[in-house]
mmCIF file of C-alpha atoms in Angstrom:
data_model
loop_
_atom_site.group_PDB
_atom_site.id
_atom_site.type_symbol
_atom_site.label_atom_id
_atom_site.label_comp_id
_atom_site.label_asym_id
_atom_site.label_seq_id
_atom_site.Cartn_x
_atom_site.Cartn_y
_atom_site.Cartn_z
ATOM 1 C CA MET A 599 -0.048 -0.284 0.012
ATOM 2 C CA SER A 600 1.136 3.642 -1.018
ATOM 3 C CA LEU A 601 2.772 5.086 2.199
ATOM 4 C CA ILE A 602 0.736 8.718 1.331
ATOM 5 C CA LYS A 603 -2.527 6.919 1.305
ATOM 6 C CA GLU A 604 -1.961 5.322 4.949
ATOM 7 C CA LYS A 605 -1.675 9.052 6.175
ATOM 8 C CA ILE A 606 -5.400 9.894 4.749
ATOM 9 C CA ASN A 607 -8.252 10.178 7.334
ATOM 10 C CA SER A 608 -10.988 8.595 6.167
ATOM 11 C CA GLU A 609 -13.403 10.199 8.287
ATOM 12 C CA ASN A 610 -12.348 13.709 6.637
ATOM 13 C CA LEU A 611 -12.535 13.049 2.924
ATOM 14 C CA PRO A 612 -13.749 15.466 0.324
ATOM 15 C CA LYS A 613 -17.047 14.992 -1.210
ATOM 16 C CA HIS A 614 -16.349 16.530 -4.560
ATOM 17 C CA VAL A 615 -12.604 16.827 -6.169
ATOM 18 C CA ALA A 616 -12.322 18.530 -9.099
ATOM 19 C CA ILE A 617 -9.451 18.601 -11.413
ATOM 20 C CA ILE A 618 -8.202 20.947 -14.224
ATOM 21 C CA MET A 619 -5.806 18.763 -16.269
ATOM 22 C CA ASP A 620 -3.384 20.956 -18.004
ATOM 23 C CA GLY A 621 0.358 20.454 -19.222
ATOM 24 C CA ASN A 622 -0.516 17.987 -21.979
ATOM 25 C CA GLY A 623 1.135 20.077 -24.824
ATOM 26 C CA ARG A 624 4.286 21.266 -22.727
ATOM 27 C CA TRP A 625 4.896 17.543 -21.605
ATOM 28 C CA ALA A 626 4.857 16.783 -25.166
ATOM 29 C CA LYS A 627 7.100 19.656 -26.498
ATOM 30 C CA SER A 628 9.593 18.782 -23.794
ATOM 31 C CA ARG A 629 9.882 15.467 -25.642
ATOM 32 C CA GLY A 630 10.386 17.021 -29.083
ATOM 33 C CA GLU A 631 6.622 15.691 -30.095
ATOM 34 C CA GLU A 632 3.479 17.433 -31.208
ATOM 35 C CA ARG A 633 0.934 18.635 -28.618
ATOM 36 C CA THR A 634 -1.426 15.860 -29.597
ATOM 37 C CA PHE A 635 1.287 13.258 -28.354
ATOM 38 C CA GLY A 636 0.293 14.945 -25.167
ATOM 39 C CA HIS A 637 -3.054 14.301 -25.010
ATOM 40 C CA LYS A 638 -2.923 10.749 -25.950
ATOM 41 C CA ASN A 639 -0.188 10.072 -23.145
ATOM 42 C CA ALA A 640 -2.455 11.883 -20.631
ATOM 43 C CA ILE A 641 -4.966 8.568 -20.490
ATOM 44 C CA ASN A 642 -2.854 7.375 -17.571
ATOM 45 C CA ALA A 643 -3.259 10.081 -15.695
ATOM 46 C CA VAL A 644 -6.955 10.122 -16.086
ATOM 47 C CA ARG A 645 -7.006 6.352 -15.009
ATOM 48 C CA ASN A 646 -4.898 7.148 -12.008
ATOM 49 C CA ALA A 647 -7.186 10.021 -10.706
ATOM 50 C CA ILE A 648 -10.157 7.953 -11.221
ATOM 51 C CA ASN A 649 -8.706 4.911 -9.631
ATOM 52 C CA ALA A 650 -7.500 6.888 -6.574
ATOM 53 C CA CYS A 651 -11.021 8.315 -5.921
ATOM 54 C CA ASN A 652 -12.236 4.785 -6.146
ATOM 55 C CA GLU A 653 -9.843 3.217 -3.808
ATOM 56 C CA ILE A 654 -10.673 5.831 -0.918
ATOM 57 C CA ASN A 655 -14.266 6.498 -1.790
ATOM 58 C CA ILE A 656 -14.197 9.724 -2.798
ATOM 59 C CA PRO A 657 -18.109 10.113 -4.328
ATOM 60 C CA TYR A 658 -17.561 12.816 -6.842
ATOM 61 C CA LEU A 659 -14.718 13.597 -9.251
ATOM 62 C CA THR A 660 -14.976 16.116 -11.918
ATOM 63 C CA LEU A 661 -12.331 16.594 -14.804
ATOM 64 C CA TYR A 662 -12.266 19.269 -17.069
ATOM 65 C CA THR A 663 -12.127 17.370 -20.314
ATOM 66 C CA PHE A 664 -12.779 20.072 -22.812
ATOM 67 C CA SER A 665 -13.579 23.711 -22.220
ATOM 68 C CA SER A 666 -15.877 26.048 -24.312
ATOM 69 C CA GLU A 667 -12.600 28.081 -25.458
ATOM 70 C CA ASN A 668 -10.899 25.028 -26.520
ATOM 71 C CA TRP A 669 -12.857 25.074 -29.780
ATOM 72 C CA SER A 670 -10.781 28.130 -30.910
ATOM 73 C CA ARG A 671 -7.577 25.913 -30.772
ATOM 74 C CA PRO A 672 -6.088 24.433 -34.194
ATOM 75 C CA THR A 673 -8.559 22.281 -36.312
ATOM 76 C CA GLU A 674 -6.115 19.306 -36.031
ATOM 77 C CA GLU A 675 -5.727 19.329 -32.251
ATOM 78 C CA VAL A 676 -9.657 19.622 -31.787
ATOM 79 C CA ASN A 677 -10.058 16.689 -34.024
ATOM 80 C CA THR A 678 -7.262 14.829 -32.229
ATOM 81 C CA LEU A 679 -9.078 15.348 -29.017
ATOM 82 C CA MET A 680 -12.773 14.631 -30.222
ATOM 83 C CA ASN A 681 -11.091 11.114 -31.872
ATOM 84 C CA LEU A 682 -9.223 10.470 -28.738
ATOM 85 C CA LEU A 683 -12.400 11.193 -26.393
ATOM 86 C CA VAL A 684 -14.373 8.333 -28.563
ATOM 87 C CA GLU A 685 -11.610 5.978 -28.469
ATOM 88 C CA THR A 686 -11.381 6.296 -24.736
ATOM 89 C CA LEU A 687 -14.846 6.134 -23.861
ATOM 90 C CA LEU A 688 -15.116 2.703 -26.028
ATOM 91 C CA LEU A 689 -11.964 1.225 -24.025
ATOM 92 C CA GLU A 690 -12.971 2.499 -20.672
ATOM 93 C CA ALA A 691 -16.726 2.102 -20.576
ATOM 94 C CA GLU A 692 -16.783 -1.669 -19.333
ATOM 95 C CA GLU A 693 -13.931 -0.504 -16.603
ATOM 96 C CA ILE A 694 -16.022 2.446 -15.637
ATOM 97 C CA PHE A 695 -18.920 0.266 -15.309
ATOM 98 C CA SER A 696 -17.272 -2.488 -13.184
ATOM 99 C CA LYS A 697 -16.137 0.034 -10.751
ATOM 100 C CA GLY A 698 -19.611 0.860 -10.193
ATOM 101 C CA LEU A 699 -19.199 4.326 -10.976
ATOM 102 C CA ARG A 700 -21.981 6.646 -12.533
ATOM 103 C CA MET A 701 -20.807 8.795 -15.182
ATOM 104 C CA HIS A 702 -22.222 12.429 -16.082
ATOM 105 C CA VAL A 703 -21.411 14.891 -18.147
ATOM 106 C CA ILE A 704 -22.130 18.597 -18.111
ATOM 107 C CA GLY A 705 -21.492 21.297 -20.899
ATOM 108 C CA ASN A 706 -22.942 22.632 -24.104
ATOM 109 C CA LEU A 707 -23.113 19.377 -25.605
ATOM 110 C CA GLU A 708 -24.982 20.405 -28.871
ATOM 111 C CA LYS A 709 -21.585 21.420 -30.083
ATOM 112 C CA LEU A 710 -20.001 17.850 -30.081
ATOM 113 C CA PRO A 711 -19.811 15.853 -33.079
ATOM 114 C CA PRO A 712 -22.636 13.628 -33.297
ATOM 115 C CA LEU A 713 -20.430 10.513 -32.736
ATOM 116 C CA VAL A 714 -18.553 12.032 -29.317
ATOM 117 C CA LYS A 715 -22.116 12.961 -28.199
ATOM 118 C CA GLU A 716 -23.536 9.680 -29.289
ATOM 119 C CA GLN A 717 -20.704 7.947 -27.254
ATOM 120 C CA LEU A 718 -21.300 9.926 -23.895
ATOM 121 C CA GLU A 719 -24.791 9.222 -24.171
ATOM 122 C CA ARG A 720 -24.371 5.548 -24.359
ATOM 123 C CA VAL A 721 -21.900 5.582 -21.130
ATOM 124 C CA VAL A 722 -24.348 7.922 -19.434
ATOM 125 C CA GLU A 723 -26.759 5.107 -19.957
ATOM 126 C CA LEU A 724 -24.937 2.171 -19.244
ATOM 127 C CA THR A 725 -23.894 3.699 -15.867
ATOM 128 C CA LYS A 726 -26.873 5.293 -14.512
ATOM 129 C CA GLU A 727 -27.957 2.548 -12.016
ATOM 130 C CA ASN A 728 -24.494 2.799 -10.520
ATOM 131 C CA THR A 729 -23.985 3.989 -6.875
ATOM 132 C CA LYS A 730 -20.294 3.728 -5.930
ATOM 133 C CA GLY A 731 -19.438 6.857 -7.156
ATOM 134 C CA ASN A 732 -19.849 9.633 -9.641
ATOM 135 C CA LEU A 733 -17.260 10.489 -12.207
ATOM 136 C CA VAL A 734 -18.512 14.088 -13.992
ATOM 137 C CA LEU A 735 -16.810 15.281 -17.135
ATOM 138 C CA ALA A 736 -16.948 18.589 -18.075
ATOM 139 C CA ILE A 737 -16.826 18.741 -22.090
ATOM 140 C CA SER A 738 -17.411 21.937 -24.137
ATOM 141 C CA TYR A 739 -18.014 23.357 -20.585
ATOM 142 C CA GLY A 740 -17.688 27.167 -19.511
ATOM 143 C CA SER A 741 -18.885 28.247 -16.105
ATOM 144 C CA GLN A 742 -19.460 31.896 -17.117
ATOM 145 C CA ASN A 743 -22.069 30.436 -20.065
ATOM 146 C CA GLU A 744 -23.472 28.006 -17.370
ATOM 147 C CA ILE A 745 -24.146 31.197 -15.134
ATOM 148 C CA LEU A 746 -25.639 32.997 -17.905
ATOM 149 C CA GLU A 747 -27.920 30.349 -19.011
ATOM 150 C CA ALA A 748 -28.948 29.853 -15.355
ATOM 151 C CA VAL A 749 -29.842 33.513 -15.213
ATOM 152 C CA LYS A 750 -31.842 33.537 -18.475
ATOM 153 C CA ASN A 751 -33.759 30.565 -17.395
ATOM 154 C CA ILE A 752 -34.538 31.942 -14.151
ATOM 155 C CA SER A 753 -35.725 35.047 -15.960
ATOM 156 C CA SER A 754 -37.829 32.936 -18.316
ATOM 157 C CA ASP A 755 -39.447 31.353 -15.254
ATOM 158 C CA VAL A 756 -40.234 34.657 -13.757
ATOM 159 C CA LYS A 757 -41.792 36.193 -16.728
ATOM 160 C CA GLU A 758 -43.953 32.899 -16.923
ATOM 161 C CA GLY A 759 -44.944 33.162 -13.327
ATOM 162 C CA LYS A 760 -42.927 30.053 -12.219
ATOM 163 C CA VAL A 761 -40.728 31.821 -10.016
ATOM 164 C CA GLU A 762 -41.235 34.481 -7.616
ATOM 165 C CA ILE A 763 -38.280 37.049 -7.361
ATOM 166 C CA GLU A 764 -38.280 37.344 -3.853
ATOM 167 C CA ASN A 765 -37.698 33.227 -3.611
ATOM 168 C CA ILE A 766 -34.554 33.776 -5.983
ATOM 169 C CA ASN A 767 -31.679 32.501 -3.462
ATOM 170 C CA GLU A 768 -28.417 30.533 -3.854
ATOM 171 C CA SER A 769 -30.432 27.319 -3.559
ATOM 172 C CA LEU A 770 -32.871 28.041 -6.144
ATOM 173 C CA PHE A 771 -29.736 29.459 -8.312
ATOM 174 C CA GLU A 772 -28.018 26.358 -8.030
ATOM 175 C CA SER A 773 -30.978 24.249 -9.225
ATOM 176 C CA TYR A 774 -30.491 25.871 -12.675
ATOM 177 C CA LEU A 775 -26.963 24.977 -12.977
ATOM 178 C CA TYR A 776 -25.337 21.766 -14.955
ATOM 179 C CA THR A 777 -24.204 20.734 -11.250
ATOM 180 C CA LYS A 778 -27.331 20.978 -9.614
ATOM 181 C CA ASP A 779 -27.498 17.275 -8.664
ATOM 182 C CA PHE A 780 -23.710 17.427 -7.429
ATOM 183 C CA PRO A 781 -22.434 18.802 -4.100
ATOM 184 C CA PRO A 782 -20.202 22.064 -3.992
ATOM 185 C CA VAL A 783 -16.463 21.327 -4.739
ATOM 186 C CA ASP A 784 -14.630 20.884 -1.738
ATOM 187 C CA LEU A 785 -11.286 20.552 -3.357
ATOM 188 C CA LEU A 786 -9.872 21.935 -6.977
ATOM 189 C CA ILE A 787 -6.773 20.808 -8.313
ATOM 190 C CA ARG A 788 -4.660 22.275 -11.093
ATOM 191 C CA THR A 789 -1.689 20.861 -12.753
ATOM 192 C CA SER A 790 1.086 22.390 -14.701
ATOM 193 C CA GLY A 791 2.029 25.057 -12.378
ATOM 194 C CA GLU A 792 -0.470 27.652 -14.012
ATOM 195 C CA ILE A 793 -2.283 29.771 -11.075
ATOM 196 C CA ARG A 794 -5.632 30.404 -12.557
ATOM 197 C CA ILE A 795 -9.120 28.930 -12.503
ATOM 198 C CA SER A 796 -9.807 28.915 -16.343
ATOM 199 C CA ASN A 797 -13.407 29.519 -16.259
ATOM 200 C CA PHE A 798 -14.149 26.199 -14.405
ATOM 201 C CA LEU A 799 -16.798 25.548 -11.844
ATOM 202 C CA LEU A 800 -16.822 29.568 -10.766
ATOM 203 C CA TRP A 801 -19.858 29.042 -8.548
ATOM 204 C CA GLN A 802 -19.333 25.559 -7.455
ATOM 205 C CA ILE A 803 -15.776 26.586 -6.051
ATOM 206 C CA ALA A 804 -17.103 29.361 -3.655
ATOM 207 C CA TYR A 805 -15.281 27.819 -0.673
ATOM 208 C CA ALA A 806 -13.069 25.067 -2.273
ATOM 209 C CA GLU A 807 -9.488 24.465 -1.301
ATOM 210 C CA LEU A 808 -7.181 25.223 -4.041
ATOM 211 C CA GLN A 809 -3.981 23.333 -5.036
ATOM 212 C CA PHE A 810 -1.837 24.249 -8.187
ATOM 213 C CA LEU A 811 0.891 21.710 -8.588
ATOM 214 C CA ASN A 812 4.127 22.071 -10.550
ATOM 215 C CA VAL A 813 3.142 18.593 -12.232
ATOM 216 C CA LEU A 814 2.407 18.290 -15.852
ATOM 217 C CA TRP A 815 -0.874 16.060 -16.509
ATOM 218 C CA PRO A 816 0.803 13.260 -17.969
ATOM 219 C CA ASP A 817 2.955 12.715 -15.053
ATOM 220 C CA PHE A 818 -0.195 12.719 -12.684
ATOM 221 C CA THR A 819 -0.051 9.535 -10.483
ATOM 222 C CA LYS A 820 -2.230 7.992 -7.886
ATOM 223 C CA ASP A 821 0.278 8.888 -4.819
ATOM 224 C CA ILE A 822 -0.013 12.719 -6.231
ATOM 225 C CA PHE A 823 -3.575 12.585 -5.913
ATOM 226 C CA PHE A 824 -3.268 10.993 -2.336
ATOM 227 C CA GLN A 825 -0.773 13.747 -1.422
ATOM 228 C CA CYS A 826 -3.167 16.122 -2.508
ATOM 229 C CA ILE A 827 -5.966 14.635 -0.077
ATOM 230 C CA VAL A 828 -3.481 14.757 2.790
ATOM 231 C CA ASP A 829 -2.832 18.372 2.266
ATOM 232 C CA TYR A 830 -6.522 19.053 2.012
ATOM 233 C CA GLN A 831 -6.771 17.507 5.433
ATOM 234 C CA ASN A 832 -4.182 19.679 7.128
ATOM 235 C CA LYS A 833 -6.282 22.895 6.230
ATOM 236 C CA GLU A 834 -8.784 24.276 8.384
ATOM 237 C CA ARG A 835 -11.958 25.175 6.515
ATOM 238 C CA ARG A 836 -13.805 28.002 8.167
ATOM 239 C CA TYR A 837 -16.389 29.197 5.465
ATOM 240 C CA GLY A 838 -15.919 32.716 6.111
ATOM 241 C CA LEU A 839 -15.812 32.011 10.382
ATOM 242 C CA THR A 840 -13.099 32.215 12.679
ATOM 243 C CA GLY A 841 -10.933 29.163 13.599
ATOM 244 C CA GLU A 842 -12.518 29.548 17.316
ATOM 245 C CA GLN A 843 -15.922 29.617 15.745
ATOM 246 C CA VAL A 844 -15.327 26.408 13.865
ATOM 247 C CA LYS A 845 -13.688 24.525 16.699
ATOM 248 C CA GLY A 846 -16.827 25.213 18.849
ATOM 249 C CA GLN A 847 -19.134 23.905 16.441
#
């Protein structure tokens, strides 16, 4: 067993971990390869994150798979990412199912190529009865767009008399987000050394612990994930209160 894993307190686990998987291009460039080489070699890192969550029973893992801004990348890279996503889903669907994980997808899925959308829907349907854990893929996802869509939908419901303005609160607003069925993010991890959020789950990470790692995504291991959990558990989460107030609860 991993020595780092043994340090984890099973009574103080985050319910929801989100990961910005960054650094594929730089990883490939450092090896004299094209960016697409990095994307192809990132699959093991994805497996490591999923398996690590599964081993210590973290119920929700969200992976930033493809952002709404990524559509602006070179056509060849976008096509490679889409093809790789289909290939990965075909290869990993049975493994995801056998682990008892339920897969969800969030984002503007109408922009996806039909084959990608079809494969995603197939795995979501295949795993819908699973209860061991939840794997959430953020694909064609942008948090600002998600929030704007929620505002538009609430406004429409107010106009139609379905919602009273005085009843609009945080809970109601959250019910209009893609993530309405998920708990808020407790821990956000970003690889590659970059220190920014990149339009990812802006509402959902309001009180998340943030960890920025000097590790390129293809080099991400289970032990790195476990160390992130240990570091998370060494933080005092105060939610705007003082340390004394938290200890007195």
